[in-house]
């Protein structure tokens, strides 16, 4: 028994003493991207990976007008990632070059915080000079159904409490919630309380009768409801 207690204490101490990952940086800070055009028209791309973060080599990609652009990446670290499986990762700044593009280029990348979160895939669209292009406008306007002539109308939901109060006032609200509480006492969630109530009853000893047991359990259920 003592060995089990010591083992449980050691486990608890390990859990509480385990290092907690720092608050994650914004992806633009964790993997700061710099794109620099050179005189030949090529684009030099550099991700400044911060300490404690890494980029997936398989997620670094570029594409032009609907066609992928081959990239040459440096040798990285083979890592068995818990999220993506085995992959080549970069814990240090990593760079590549995009041959002189004839049109806009879209860069893709994805990374993680060590022992922390895994970021969603990131992307940026660049012009031929390496400057970010604005994202294409998206039509988020909702259609105007009022002029469609469908004759449909959405019902207004006032909520359960307002509905009960409208039907019978405050008395019906109290009675309704009491009834819901009685129904909740029959759900599996309250099964752990059965031994506690049983223990409360058995402490009555020989003085416990069926009627007294019913009164005690009824008082417990009614108070909970």
PDB file of C-alpha atoms in Angstrom:
ATOM      1  CA  UNK A   1       0.000   0.000   0.000  1.00  0.00           C
ATOM      2  CA  UNK A   2       2.821   2.391   0.911  1.00  0.00           C
ATOM      3  CA  UNK A   3       4.546   1.668  -2.413  1.00  0.00           C
ATOM      4  CA  UNK A   4       1.361   2.589  -4.295  1.00  0.00           C
ATOM      5  CA  UNK A   5       1.044   5.843  -2.367  1.00  0.00           C
ATOM      6  CA  UNK A   6       4.661   6.764  -3.078  1.00  0.00           C
ATOM      7  CA  UNK A   7       4.227   5.917  -6.765  1.00  0.00           C
ATOM      8  CA  UNK A   8       1.092   8.064  -7.013  1.00  0.00           C
ATOM      9  CA  UNK A   9       2.882  10.940  -5.270  1.00  0.00           C
ATOM     10  CA  UNK A  10       5.831  10.645  -7.648  1.00  0.00           C
ATOM     11  CA  UNK A  11       3.483  10.703 -10.646  1.00  0.00           C
ATOM     12  CA  UNK A  12       1.704  13.784  -9.333  1.00  0.00           C
ATOM     13  CA  UNK A  13       5.011  15.560  -8.743  1.00  0.00           C
ATOM     14  CA  UNK A  14       6.104  14.705 -12.287  1.00  0.00           C
ATOM     15  CA  UNK A  15       2.898  16.127 -13.749  1.00  0.00           C
ATOM     16  CA  UNK A  16       3.092  19.337 -11.748  1.00  0.00           C
ATOM     17  CA  UNK A  17       6.798  19.809 -12.418  1.00  0.00           C
ATOM     18  CA  UNK A  18       6.548  19.142 -16.175  1.00  0.00           C
ATOM     19  CA  UNK A  19       7.455  22.221 -18.239  1.00  0.00           C
ATOM     20  CA  UNK A  20       4.510  24.101 -19.665  1.00  0.00           C
ATOM     21  CA  UNK A  21       4.806  25.356 -23.239  1.00  0.00           C
ATOM     22  CA  UNK A  22       4.942  29.143 -23.480  1.00  0.00           C
ATOM     23  CA  UNK A  23       2.038  31.030 -24.990  1.00  0.00           C
ATOM     24  CA  UNK A  24       2.282  30.486 -28.761  1.00  0.00           C
ATOM     25  CA  UNK A  25       3.390  33.321 -31.000  1.00  0.00           C
ATOM     26  CA  UNK A  26       1.358  34.548 -33.916  1.00  0.00           C
ATOM     27  CA  UNK A  27       2.386  32.579 -37.020  1.00  0.00           C
ATOM     28  CA  UNK A  28       3.704  35.788 -38.614  1.00  0.00           C
ATOM     29  CA  UNK A  29       6.102  36.093 -35.668  1.00  0.00           C
ATOM     30  CA  UNK A  30       6.953  32.411 -35.230  1.00  0.00           C
ATOM     31  CA  UNK A  31       7.845  32.065 -38.930  1.00  0.00           C
ATOM     32  CA  UNK A  32       8.601  35.624 -40.039  1.00  0.00           C
ATOM     33  CA  UNK A  33       8.718  35.686 -43.840  1.00  0.00           C
ATOM     34  CA  UNK A  34      11.059  37.920 -45.833  1.00  0.00           C
ATOM     35  CA  UNK A  35      11.012  38.074 -49.637  1.00  0.00           C
ATOM     36  CA  UNK A  36      13.777  39.989 -51.407  1.00  0.00           C
ATOM     37  CA  UNK A  37      14.072  40.403 -55.188  1.00  0.00           C
ATOM     38  CA  UNK A  38      17.574  40.275 -56.677  1.00  0.00           C
ATOM     39  CA  UNK A  39      18.832  41.993 -59.874  1.00  0.00           C
ATOM     40  CA  UNK A  40      18.168  38.873 -61.966  1.00  0.00           C
ATOM     41  CA  UNK A  41      14.476  38.963 -61.040  1.00  0.00           C
ATOM     42  CA  UNK A  42      14.607  35.934 -58.756  1.00  0.00           C
ATOM     43  CA  UNK A  43      12.904  36.117 -55.359  1.00  0.00           C
ATOM     44  CA  UNK A  44      14.955  35.174 -52.299  1.00  0.00           C
ATOM     45  CA  UNK A  45      12.589  33.729 -49.676  1.00  0.00           C
ATOM     46  CA  UNK A  46      13.550  33.367 -46.011  1.00  0.00           C
ATOM     47  CA  UNK A  47      11.530  32.084 -43.048  1.00  0.00           C
ATOM     48  CA  UNK A  48      13.042  33.228 -39.736  1.00  0.00           C
ATOM     49  CA  UNK A  49      12.013  30.305 -37.529  1.00  0.00           C
ATOM     50  CA  UNK A  50      11.985  31.303 -33.868  1.00  0.00           C
ATOM     51  CA  UNK A  51      13.492  29.089 -31.113  1.00  0.00           C
ATOM     52  CA  UNK A  52      11.001  26.463 -29.970  1.00  0.00           C
ATOM     53  CA  UNK A  53       9.250  26.306 -33.356  1.00  0.00           C
ATOM     54  CA  UNK A  54       9.769  24.345 -36.553  1.00  0.00           C
ATOM     55  CA  UNK A  55       8.574  24.267 -40.153  1.00  0.00           C
ATOM     56  CA  UNK A  56       7.568  21.162 -42.097  1.00  0.00           C
ATOM     57  CA  UNK A  57       9.675  20.680 -45.192  1.00  0.00           C
ATOM     58  CA  UNK A  58       6.844  18.946 -47.034  1.00  0.00           C
ATOM     59  CA  UNK A  59       4.537  21.920 -46.464  1.00  0.00           C
ATOM     60  CA  UNK A  60       6.865  24.533 -47.996  1.00  0.00           C
ATOM     61  CA  UNK A  61       5.655  25.017 -51.572  1.00  0.00           C
ATOM     62  CA  UNK A  62       5.126  27.645 -54.235  1.00  0.00           C
ATOM     63  CA  UNK A  63       2.860  27.880 -57.241  1.00  0.00           C
ATOM     64  CA  UNK A  64       2.486  30.262 -60.144  1.00  0.00           C
ATOM     65  CA  UNK A  65      -0.486  30.576 -62.434  1.00  0.00           C
ATOM     66  CA  UNK A  66      -1.996  27.224 -61.475  1.00  0.00           C
ATOM     67  CA  UNK A  67       1.315  25.339 -61.763  1.00  0.00           C
ATOM     68  CA  UNK A  68       3.706  24.335 -58.955  1.00  0.00           C
ATOM     69  CA  UNK A  69       7.154  25.942 -58.828  1.00  0.00           C
ATOM     70  CA  UNK A  70      10.007  23.566 -57.896  1.00  0.00           C
ATOM     71  CA  UNK A  71      11.892  24.718 -54.806  1.00  0.00           C
ATOM     72  CA  UNK A  72      15.344  23.729 -53.584  1.00  0.00           C
ATOM     73  CA  UNK A  73      15.467  23.470 -49.788  1.00  0.00           C
ATOM     74  CA  UNK A  74      18.485  22.869 -47.537  1.00  0.00           C
ATOM     75  CA  UNK A  75      19.006  19.640 -45.661  1.00  0.00           C
ATOM     76  CA  UNK A  76      16.773  19.479 -42.615  1.00  0.00           C
ATOM     77  CA  UNK A  77      16.168  17.292 -39.581  1.00  0.00           C
ATOM     78  CA  UNK A  78      14.261  14.049 -39.959  1.00  0.00           C
ATOM     79  CA  UNK A  79      11.650  14.168 -37.217  1.00  0.00           C
ATOM     80  CA  UNK A  80       8.873  11.782 -36.188  1.00  0.00           C
ATOM     81  CA  UNK A  81       6.208  14.374 -35.574  1.00  0.00           C
ATOM     82  CA  UNK A  82       3.198  13.406 -33.386  1.00  0.00           C
ATOM     83  CA  UNK A  83       0.884  15.354 -35.716  1.00  0.00           C
ATOM     84  CA  UNK A  84       2.201  14.750 -39.243  1.00  0.00           C
ATOM     85  CA  UNK A  85       4.285  11.617 -38.826  1.00  0.00           C
ATOM     86  CA  UNK A  86       7.842  11.422 -40.105  1.00  0.00           C
ATOM     87  CA  UNK A  87       8.874  14.547 -41.980  1.00  0.00           C
ATOM     88  CA  UNK A  88      11.845  16.821 -42.551  1.00  0.00           C
ATOM     89  CA  UNK A  89      11.647  19.880 -40.319  1.00  0.00           C
ATOM     90  CA  UNK A  90      13.586  23.126 -39.941  1.00  0.00           C
ATOM     91  CA  UNK A  91      14.235  24.599 -36.500  1.00  0.00           C
ATOM     92  CA  UNK A  92      16.536  27.310 -37.852  1.00  0.00           C
ATOM     93  CA  UNK A  93      15.946  30.023 -40.484  1.00  0.00           C
ATOM     94  CA  UNK A  94      15.381  28.347 -43.836  1.00  0.00           C
ATOM     95  CA  UNK A  95      15.545  29.952 -47.251  1.00  0.00           C
ATOM     96  CA  UNK A  96      14.996  29.146 -50.896  1.00  0.00           C
ATOM     97  CA  UNK A  97      14.805  30.963 -54.216  1.00  0.00           C
ATOM     98  CA  UNK A  98      11.998  31.361 -56.731  1.00  0.00           C
ATOM     99  CA  UNK A  99      13.174  31.805 -60.320  1.00  0.00           C
ATOM    100  CA  UNK A 100      12.092  35.092 -61.868  1.00  0.00           C
ATOM    101  CA  UNK A 101       8.319  34.733 -61.879  1.00  0.00           C
ATOM    102  CA  UNK A 102       6.252  35.782 -64.868  1.00  0.00           C
ATOM    103  CA  UNK A 103       3.221  36.494 -62.698  1.00  0.00           C
ATOM    104  CA  UNK A 104       1.879  36.303 -59.152  1.00  0.00           C
ATOM    105  CA  UNK A 105       3.280  33.592 -56.899  1.00  0.00           C
ATOM    106  CA  UNK A 106       1.568  31.909 -53.945  1.00  0.00           C
ATOM    107  CA  UNK A 107       3.744  30.620 -51.103  1.00  0.00           C
ATOM    108  CA  UNK A 108       2.567  27.892 -48.735  1.00  0.00           C
ATOM    109  CA  UNK A 109       4.047  26.744 -45.414  1.00  0.00           C
ATOM    110  CA  UNK A 110       3.052  25.211 -42.095  1.00  0.00           C
ATOM    111  CA  UNK A 111       4.759  24.749 -38.751  1.00  0.00           C
ATOM    112  CA  UNK A 112       4.340  23.886 -35.095  1.00  0.00           C
ATOM    113  CA  UNK A 113       5.373  24.985 -31.644  1.00  0.00           C
ATOM    114  CA  UNK A 114       7.509  22.353 -29.946  1.00  0.00           C
ATOM    115  CA  UNK A 115       5.352  20.618 -27.312  1.00  0.00           C
ATOM    116  CA  UNK A 116       2.622  23.124 -28.163  1.00  0.00           C
ATOM    117  CA  UNK A 117       0.149  23.898 -30.898  1.00  0.00           C
ATOM    118  CA  UNK A 118       0.303  23.060 -34.584  1.00  0.00           C
ATOM    119  CA  UNK A 119      -0.591  26.027 -36.789  1.00  0.00           C
ATOM    120  CA  UNK A 120      -3.007  25.938 -39.671  1.00  0.00           C
ATOM    121  CA  UNK A 121      -1.449  26.045 -43.148  1.00  0.00           C
ATOM    122  CA  UNK A 122      -0.272  29.561 -44.046  1.00  0.00           C
ATOM    123  CA  UNK A 123      -0.059  31.189 -47.465  1.00  0.00           C
ATOM    124  CA  UNK A 124       0.679  34.536 -49.067  1.00  0.00           C
ATOM    125  CA  UNK A 125       0.248  35.755 -52.620  1.00  0.00           C
ATOM    126  CA  UNK A 126       3.133  37.814 -54.018  1.00  0.00           C
ATOM    127  CA  UNK A 127       3.654  39.920 -57.108  1.00  0.00           C
ATOM    128  CA  UNK A 128       6.734  39.627 -59.319  1.00  0.00           C
ATOM    129  CA  UNK A 129       8.623  42.001 -56.992  1.00  0.00           C
ATOM    130  CA  UNK A 130       7.883  39.902 -53.910  1.00  0.00           C
ATOM    131  CA  UNK A 131       5.311  42.296 -52.492  1.00  0.00           C
ATOM    132  CA  UNK A 132       2.162  40.815 -50.908  1.00  0.00           C
ATOM    133  CA  UNK A 133      -0.947  41.124 -53.033  1.00  0.00           C
ATOM    134  CA  UNK A 134      -4.341  41.878 -51.481  1.00  0.00           C
ATOM    135  CA  UNK A 135      -6.574  38.888 -51.046  1.00  0.00           C
ATOM    136  CA  UNK A 136      -9.311  38.611 -53.649  1.00  0.00           C
ATOM    137  CA  UNK A 137     -12.593  40.098 -52.538  1.00  0.00           C
ATOM    138  CA  UNK A 138     -15.170  37.618 -51.390  1.00  0.00           C
ATOM    139  CA  UNK A 139     -18.894  38.146 -51.808  1.00  0.00           C
ATOM    140  CA  UNK A 140     -20.185  37.688 -48.273  1.00  0.00           C
ATOM    141  CA  UNK A 141     -23.466  39.534 -48.761  1.00  0.00           C
ATOM    142  CA  UNK A 142     -26.568  37.546 -47.947  1.00  0.00           C
ATOM    143  CA  UNK A 143     -29.305  37.290 -50.559  1.00  0.00           C
ATOM    144  CA  UNK A 144     -32.310  39.542 -50.102  1.00  0.00           C
ATOM    145  CA  UNK A 145     -35.051  37.033 -49.484  1.00  0.00           C
ATOM    146  CA  UNK A 146     -37.570  39.771 -48.710  1.00  0.00           C
ATOM    147  CA  UNK A 147     -38.076  40.472 -52.410  1.00  0.00           C
ATOM    148  CA  UNK A 148     -38.068  36.850 -53.509  1.00  0.00           C
ATOM    149  CA  UNK A 149     -41.798  36.527 -53.040  1.00  0.00           C
ATOM    150  CA  UNK A 150     -41.507  33.149 -51.310  1.00  0.00           C
ATOM    151  CA  UNK A 151     -43.961  34.099 -48.571  1.00  0.00           C
ATOM    152  CA  UNK A 152     -41.716  32.504 -45.923  1.00  0.00           C
ATOM    153  CA  UNK A 153     -41.068  34.148 -42.565  1.00  0.00           C
ATOM    154  CA  UNK A 154     -38.821  33.122 -39.695  1.00  0.00           C
ATOM    155  CA  UNK A 155     -40.540  32.482 -36.385  1.00  0.00           C
ATOM    156  CA  UNK A 156     -39.319  34.532 -33.457  1.00  0.00           C
ATOM    157  CA  UNK A 157     -37.918  32.388 -30.636  1.00  0.00           C
ATOM    158  CA  UNK A 158     -38.448  34.197 -27.345  1.00  0.00           C
ATOM    159  CA  UNK A 159     -36.736  31.511 -25.290  1.00  0.00           C
ATOM    160  CA  UNK A 160     -38.038  28.894 -22.874  1.00  0.00           C
ATOM    161  CA  UNK A 161     -38.282  31.169 -19.837  1.00  0.00           C
ATOM    162  CA  UNK A 162     -40.144  33.878 -21.732  1.00  0.00           C
ATOM    163  CA  UNK A 163     -42.445  31.255 -23.228  1.00  0.00           C
ATOM    164  CA  UNK A 164     -43.333  29.788 -19.845  1.00  0.00           C
ATOM    165  CA  UNK A 165     -43.821  33.232 -18.330  1.00  0.00           C
ATOM    166  CA  UNK A 166     -46.099  34.209 -21.190  1.00  0.00           C
ATOM    167  CA  UNK A 167     -48.267  31.136 -20.661  1.00  0.00           C
ATOM    168  CA  UNK A 168     -48.560  31.079 -16.863  1.00  0.00           C
ATOM    169  CA  UNK A 169     -46.448  33.780 -15.299  1.00  0.00           C
ATOM    170  CA  UNK A 170     -43.736  33.327 -12.693  1.00  0.00           C
ATOM    171  CA  UNK A 171     -45.537  30.398 -11.038  1.00  0.00           C
ATOM    172  CA  UNK A 172     -45.311  28.327 -14.224  1.00  0.00           C
ATOM    173  CA  UNK A 173     -41.618  29.210 -14.607  1.00  0.00           C
ATOM    174  CA  UNK A 174     -40.840  27.951 -11.084  1.00  0.00           C
ATOM    175  CA  UNK A 175     -43.005  24.856 -11.547  1.00  0.00           C
ATOM    176  CA  UNK A 176     -41.432  24.144 -14.929  1.00  0.00           C
ATOM    177  CA  UNK A 177     -37.880  24.300 -13.618  1.00  0.00           C
ATOM    178  CA  UNK A 178     -38.851  22.124 -10.664  1.00  0.00           C
ATOM    179  CA  UNK A 179     -40.235  19.561 -13.097  1.00  0.00           C
ATOM    180  CA  UNK A 180     -37.047  19.689 -15.168  1.00  0.00           C
ATOM    181  CA  UNK A 181     -35.048  19.139 -11.974  1.00  0.00           C
ATOM    182  CA  UNK A 182     -37.091  16.026 -11.167  1.00  0.00           C
ATOM    183  CA  UNK A 183     -36.434  14.699 -14.669  1.00  0.00           C
ATOM    184  CA  UNK A 184     -32.702  15.364 -14.267  1.00  0.00           C
ATOM    185  CA  UNK A 185     -32.709  13.259 -11.098  1.00  0.00           C
ATOM    186  CA  UNK A 186     -33.541  10.253 -13.309  1.00  0.00           C
ATOM    187  CA  UNK A 187     -30.580  10.693 -15.664  1.00  0.00           C
ATOM    188  CA  UNK A 188     -27.389   8.573 -15.440  1.00  0.00           C
ATOM    189  CA  UNK A 189     -25.437  11.652 -14.336  1.00  0.00           C
ATOM    190  CA  UNK A 190     -26.785  11.307 -10.792  1.00  0.00           C
ATOM    191  CA  UNK A 191     -25.887   7.619 -10.392  1.00  0.00           C
ATOM    192  CA  UNK A 192     -22.676   8.474  -8.459  1.00  0.00           C
ATOM    193  CA  UNK A 193     -24.914  10.052  -5.807  1.00  0.00           C
ATOM    194  CA  UNK A 194     -26.790   6.795  -5.168  1.00  0.00           C
ATOM    195  CA  UNK A 195     -24.142   5.375  -2.763  1.00  0.00           C
ATOM    196  CA  UNK A 196     -24.058   8.677  -0.902  1.00  0.00           C
ATOM    197  CA  UNK A 197     -27.840   8.690  -0.377  1.00  0.00           C
ATOM    198  CA  UNK A 198     -27.738   4.993   0.535  1.00  0.00           C
ATOM    199  CA  UNK A 199     -25.034   5.700   3.118  1.00  0.00           C
ATOM    200  CA  UNK A 200     -27.108   8.543   4.552  1.00  0.00           C
ATOM    201  CA  UNK A 201     -30.048   6.184   4.974  1.00  0.00           C
ATOM    202  CA  UNK A 202     -28.094   3.304   6.484  1.00  0.00           C
ATOM    203  CA  UNK A 203     -26.799   5.605   9.217  1.00  0.00           C
ATOM    204  CA  UNK A 204     -30.363   5.716  10.539  1.00  0.00           C
ATOM    205  CA  UNK A 205     -29.842   2.189  11.822  1.00  0.00           C
ATOM    206  CA  UNK A 206     -32.762   0.194  13.136  1.00  0.00           C
ATOM    207  CA  UNK A 207     -34.909   3.320  13.318  1.00  0.00           C
ATOM    208  CA  UNK A 208     -35.140   3.499   9.543  1.00  0.00           C
ATOM    209  CA  UNK A 209     -38.568   2.564   8.200  1.00  0.00           C
ATOM    210  CA  UNK A 210     -39.879   2.507   4.677  1.00  0.00           C
ATOM    211  CA  UNK A 211     -41.859   5.673   5.316  1.00  0.00           C
ATOM    212  CA  UNK A 212     -38.877   7.504   6.819  1.00  0.00           C
ATOM    213  CA  UNK A 213     -36.653   6.352   3.951  1.00  0.00           C
ATOM    214  CA  UNK A 214     -39.192   7.696   1.461  1.00  0.00           C
ATOM    215  CA  UNK A 215     -39.352  11.044   3.271  1.00  0.00           C
ATOM    216  CA  UNK A 216     -35.551  11.391   3.417  1.00  0.00           C
ATOM    217  CA  UNK A 217     -34.981  10.463  -0.223  1.00  0.00           C
ATOM    218  CA  UNK A 218     -37.900  12.651  -1.281  1.00  0.00           C
ATOM    219  CA  UNK A 219     -36.421  15.612   0.611  1.00  0.00           C
ATOM    220  CA  UNK A 220     -33.051  15.022  -1.089  1.00  0.00           C
ATOM    221  CA  UNK A 221     -34.563  14.836  -4.586  1.00  0.00           C
ATOM    222  CA  UNK A 222     -36.860  17.792  -4.014  1.00  0.00           C
ATOM    223  CA  UNK A 223     -34.022  19.961  -2.729  1.00  0.00           C
ATOM    224  CA  UNK A 224     -31.844  19.004  -5.698  1.00  0.00           C
ATOM    225  CA  UNK A 225     -34.674  19.717  -8.118  1.00  0.00           C
TER     226      UNK A 225
END
